[in-house]
Amino acid sequence: ATLIISFTFASTAKADPFSFTGTFTQDDNVQFFNFTVSMSSAVTLRTLSYAGGVTATGETIARGGFDPYLALFNSAGVLLVQNDDGGSSVLTDAVTGRRFDAFSQTTLTSGDYILALTQSPNFAVGPNLSDGFTRAGQGNFRDGFVDISGNRRDGRWAVDIFGPNVTQASLVAQQQPIPEPTTMLLLGTGLAGVATNIRRRKRQVNEVKEESR
């Protein structure tokens, strides 16, 4: 009986979400993230850079950031999924009326993955990460965070990575030129503890707020 109870508990356990925020300094910046999936399951990747909202860890993000794009690669650097505009899966900007945040939900097998965040239309060339991005080296190709509709934005971004079997996620220091996937995964491992501490600190703050109500 004890074995059955333990197995049931493990199968229903839910992994904590991971949320990250930061700021681009120019239009052609690229921010990378590493994350690990322990077993095959759905993984959600989304931004709150454009319309704002509340992250998966409960942080409120103000609207006004740039129009984001996400590209997902496996540990070998092969492009798997990309998304520019999330449509009905993302919020509408209260001022521009646009839904320009990115959103992707896909089933991933166990393993390590690399996520890239850029400003649209700085798209992955593909089919490999080593092929780079279409606007690399072009600096402020959008005249400093101006969206396709002519609205002036800023460099702030927010990214969520979550799923029932996402066991870790971390920021990777921005690198130019883009390093090999194996190097990038190693760079991310060094920051994994920092990222986990940030996520846990946000959870603790939220718990204190709930208790004080």
Coordinates of C-alpha atoms in Angstrom, one line a residue:
A1 CA 0.0 0.0 0.0
T2 CA 2.8 2.4 0.8
L3 CA 4.4 1.9 -2.6
I4 CA 1.0 2.7 -4.4
I5 CA 0.6 5.9 -2.3
S6 CA 4.1 7.1 -3.1
F7 CA 3.7 6.4 -6.8
T8 CA 0.4 8.3 -6.9
F9 CA 2.0 11.3 -5.2
A10 CA 4.9 11.4 -7.6
S11 CA 2.8 11.2 -10.7
T12 CA 0.6 14.2 -9.7
A13 CA 3.5 16.5 -8.5
K14 CA 3.7 19.7 -10.4
A15 CA 7.0 21.4 -11.3
D16 CA 7.4 25.1 -10.4
P17 CA 7.2 27.6 -13.3
F18 CA 10.2 29.8 -14.3
S19 CA 9.9 33.5 -15.1
F20 CA 12.6 35.9 -16.3
T21 CA 12.8 39.6 -16.9
G22 CA 15.4 41.9 -18.5
T23 CA 16.0 44.7 -20.9
F24 CA 17.5 44.9 -24.4
T25 CA 19.8 47.8 -25.2
Q26 CA 19.3 47.7 -29.0
D27 CA 17.0 46.1 -31.5
D28 CA 19.3 43.2 -32.6
N29 CA 20.0 41.8 -29.1
V30 CA 19.4 38.1 -28.5
Q31 CA 18.7 36.6 -25.1
F32 CA 19.1 32.8 -24.6
F33 CA 17.6 30.5 -22.0
N34 CA 18.4 26.8 -21.2
F35 CA 15.8 24.5 -19.8
T36 CA 15.4 20.8 -19.1
V37 CA 12.4 18.5 -19.5
S38 CA 12.6 15.3 -17.4
M39 CA 10.0 13.3 -19.4
S40 CA 7.7 13.9 -22.4
S41 CA 5.1 16.5 -21.7
A42 CA 3.6 19.8 -22.8
V43 CA 5.8 22.9 -22.3
T44 CA 4.5 26.5 -22.5
L45 CA 6.8 29.3 -23.7
R46 CA 5.4 32.8 -23.6
T47 CA 6.3 36.5 -23.4
L48 CA 4.7 39.4 -21.7
S49 CA 7.0 42.0 -23.3
Y50 CA 4.4 43.8 -25.3
A51 CA 1.0 43.9 -23.6
G52 CA 2.2 43.2 -20.0
G53 CA 0.3 41.0 -17.6
V54 CA 1.2 38.6 -14.7
T55 CA 4.0 36.1 -15.1
A56 CA 3.7 32.4 -14.1
T57 CA 5.4 33.2 -10.8
G58 CA 3.0 36.1 -10.0
E59 CA 5.0 39.1 -11.0
T60 CA 3.1 42.0 -12.6
I61 CA 4.7 43.3 -15.8
A62 CA 3.8 46.7 -17.2
R63 CA 2.8 47.0 -20.9
G64 CA 5.1 48.9 -23.3
G65 CA 8.0 46.5 -24.1
F66 CA 9.0 45.5 -27.6
D67 CA 7.4 43.1 -30.1
P68 CA 9.0 39.8 -29.2
Y69 CA 9.8 36.6 -31.1
L70 CA 10.7 33.2 -29.7
A71 CA 12.7 30.3 -31.3
L72 CA 13.2 26.9 -29.7
F73 CA 16.1 24.7 -30.4
N74 CA 17.1 21.2 -29.1
S75 CA 20.4 20.5 -27.5
A76 CA 22.0 19.9 -30.9
G77 CA 21.0 23.4 -32.0
V78 CA 18.2 22.2 -34.4
L79 CA 15.3 24.7 -34.8
L80 CA 12.1 23.0 -33.5
V81 CA 9.5 25.7 -33.0
Q82 CA 9.2 29.5 -33.5
N83 CA 6.5 32.0 -32.8
D84 CA 6.1 35.7 -33.5
D85 CA 2.6 36.6 -32.5
G86 CA 0.5 34.5 -30.1
G87 CA -2.9 35.6 -31.3
S88 CA -5.8 34.7 -29.0
S89 CA -3.3 33.0 -26.6
V90 CA -1.8 36.4 -25.5
L91 CA -3.2 39.6 -24.1
T92 CA -4.1 42.7 -26.1
D93 CA -2.1 45.8 -25.5
A94 CA -4.3 48.4 -23.8
V95 CA -3.1 51.3 -25.9
T96 CA -2.2 49.9 -29.4
G97 CA -4.9 47.2 -29.5
R98 CA -2.3 44.7 -30.8
R99 CA -1.6 41.1 -29.7
F100 CA 2.2 41.0 -30.5
D101 CA 3.4 38.8 -27.6
A102 CA 4.7 35.4 -28.5
F103 CA 3.3 32.1 -27.3
S104 CA 4.1 28.4 -28.0
Q105 CA 2.8 25.3 -26.4
T106 CA 4.2 22.0 -27.6
T107 CA 5.0 18.5 -26.4
L108 CA 8.7 18.0 -25.8
T109 CA 10.6 14.8 -25.1
S110 CA 13.0 14.5 -22.2
G111 CA 16.2 16.5 -22.7
D112 CA 17.9 19.9 -22.8
Y113 CA 16.6 22.8 -24.8
I114 CA 17.7 26.3 -25.8
L115 CA 15.2 29.1 -26.2
A116 CA 16.0 32.4 -28.0
L117 CA 14.2 35.7 -27.5
T118 CA 14.6 38.5 -30.1
Q119 CA 12.7 41.5 -31.3
S120 CA 10.5 40.8 -34.3
P121 CA 11.5 40.5 -37.2
N122 CA 14.9 39.3 -36.0
F123 CA 14.0 35.7 -36.9
A124 CA 16.1 32.5 -36.7
V125 CA 17.6 31.8 -40.1
G126 CA 17.5 28.0 -39.4
P127 CA 17.6 25.1 -39.6
N128 CA 20.4 25.4 -37.0
L129 CA 21.1 27.8 -34.2
S130 CA 24.6 28.3 -35.7
D131 CA 23.0 29.8 -38.7
G132 CA 22.2 32.9 -36.6
F133 CA 19.4 35.4 -36.9
T134 CA 18.2 37.5 -39.8
R135 CA 19.0 40.9 -38.3
A136 CA 22.3 40.1 -36.5
G137 CA 24.7 43.0 -36.6
Q138 CA 22.1 45.5 -37.8
G139 CA 21.9 47.4 -34.5
N140 CA 18.7 49.4 -34.2
F141 CA 17.0 48.1 -37.3
R142 CA 13.6 49.1 -35.9
D143 CA 14.8 52.7 -35.0
G144 CA 15.0 51.7 -31.3
F145 CA 12.0 49.5 -30.5
V146 CA 9.4 50.9 -32.8
D147 CA 6.9 48.2 -33.7
I148 CA 5.5 47.3 -37.2
S149 CA 2.6 49.7 -36.6
G150 CA 4.9 52.6 -35.8
N151 CA 4.4 52.6 -32.0
R152 CA 7.4 53.5 -29.9
R153 CA 8.2 50.8 -27.4
D154 CA 11.1 50.1 -25.1
G155 CA 13.6 47.3 -24.4
R156 CA 11.9 45.6 -21.5
W157 CA 11.1 41.9 -21.8
A158 CA 9.5 39.1 -19.7
V159 CA 9.5 35.3 -20.5
D160 CA 7.8 32.4 -18.9
I161 CA 8.9 28.7 -19.3
F162 CA 6.7 26.2 -17.6
G163 CA 5.3 22.6 -17.8
P164 CA 4.7 19.7 -15.5
N165 CA 8.2 18.2 -16.2
V166 CA 10.3 21.3 -16.7
T167 CA 12.9 20.7 -13.9
Q168 CA 15.2 23.7 -14.4
A169 CA 15.5 26.8 -16.5
S170 CA 18.2 29.5 -16.6
L171 CA 19.4 32.6 -18.4
V172 CA 22.5 32.3 -20.6
A173 CA 24.8 35.3 -20.9
Q174 CA 24.4 37.1 -24.2
Q175 CA 27.1 35.9 -26.6
Q176 CA 28.2 37.4 -30.0
P177 CA 28.9 35.5 -32.1
I178 CA 26.5 32.8 -31.1
P179 CA 28.4 29.9 -29.4
E180 CA 28.0 26.2 -30.2
P181 CA 24.9 24.6 -28.5
T182 CA 27.0 22.5 -26.1
T183 CA 28.9 25.6 -25.0
M184 CA 25.6 27.5 -24.5
L185 CA 24.2 24.6 -22.3
L186 CA 27.4 24.7 -20.1
L187 CA 27.1 28.5 -19.8
G188 CA 23.5 28.1 -18.7
T189 CA 24.4 25.5 -16.1
G190 CA 26.6 28.0 -14.3
L191 CA 23.6 30.4 -14.0
A192 CA 21.0 27.7 -13.1
G193 CA 21.5 28.1 -9.3
V194 CA 21.1 31.9 -9.6
A195 CA 17.9 31.6 -11.7
T196 CA 16.5 29.0 -9.3
N197 CA 17.2 31.3 -6.3
I198 CA 15.5 34.2 -8.1
R199 CA 12.4 32.0 -8.8
R200 CA 12.2 30.7 -5.3
R201 CA 12.6 34.2 -3.8
K202 CA 9.6 35.4 -5.9
R203 CA 7.6 32.5 -4.6
Q204 CA 8.6 33.3 -1.0
V205 CA 7.6 37.0 -1.4
N206 CA 4.2 35.9 -2.8
E207 CA 3.7 33.5 0.1
V208 CA 4.4 36.3 2.6
K209 CA 2.0 38.6 0.8
E210 CA -0.7 35.9 1.0
E211 CA -0.1 35.4 4.8
S212 CA -0.3 39.1 5.5
R213 CA -3.7 39.5 3.9

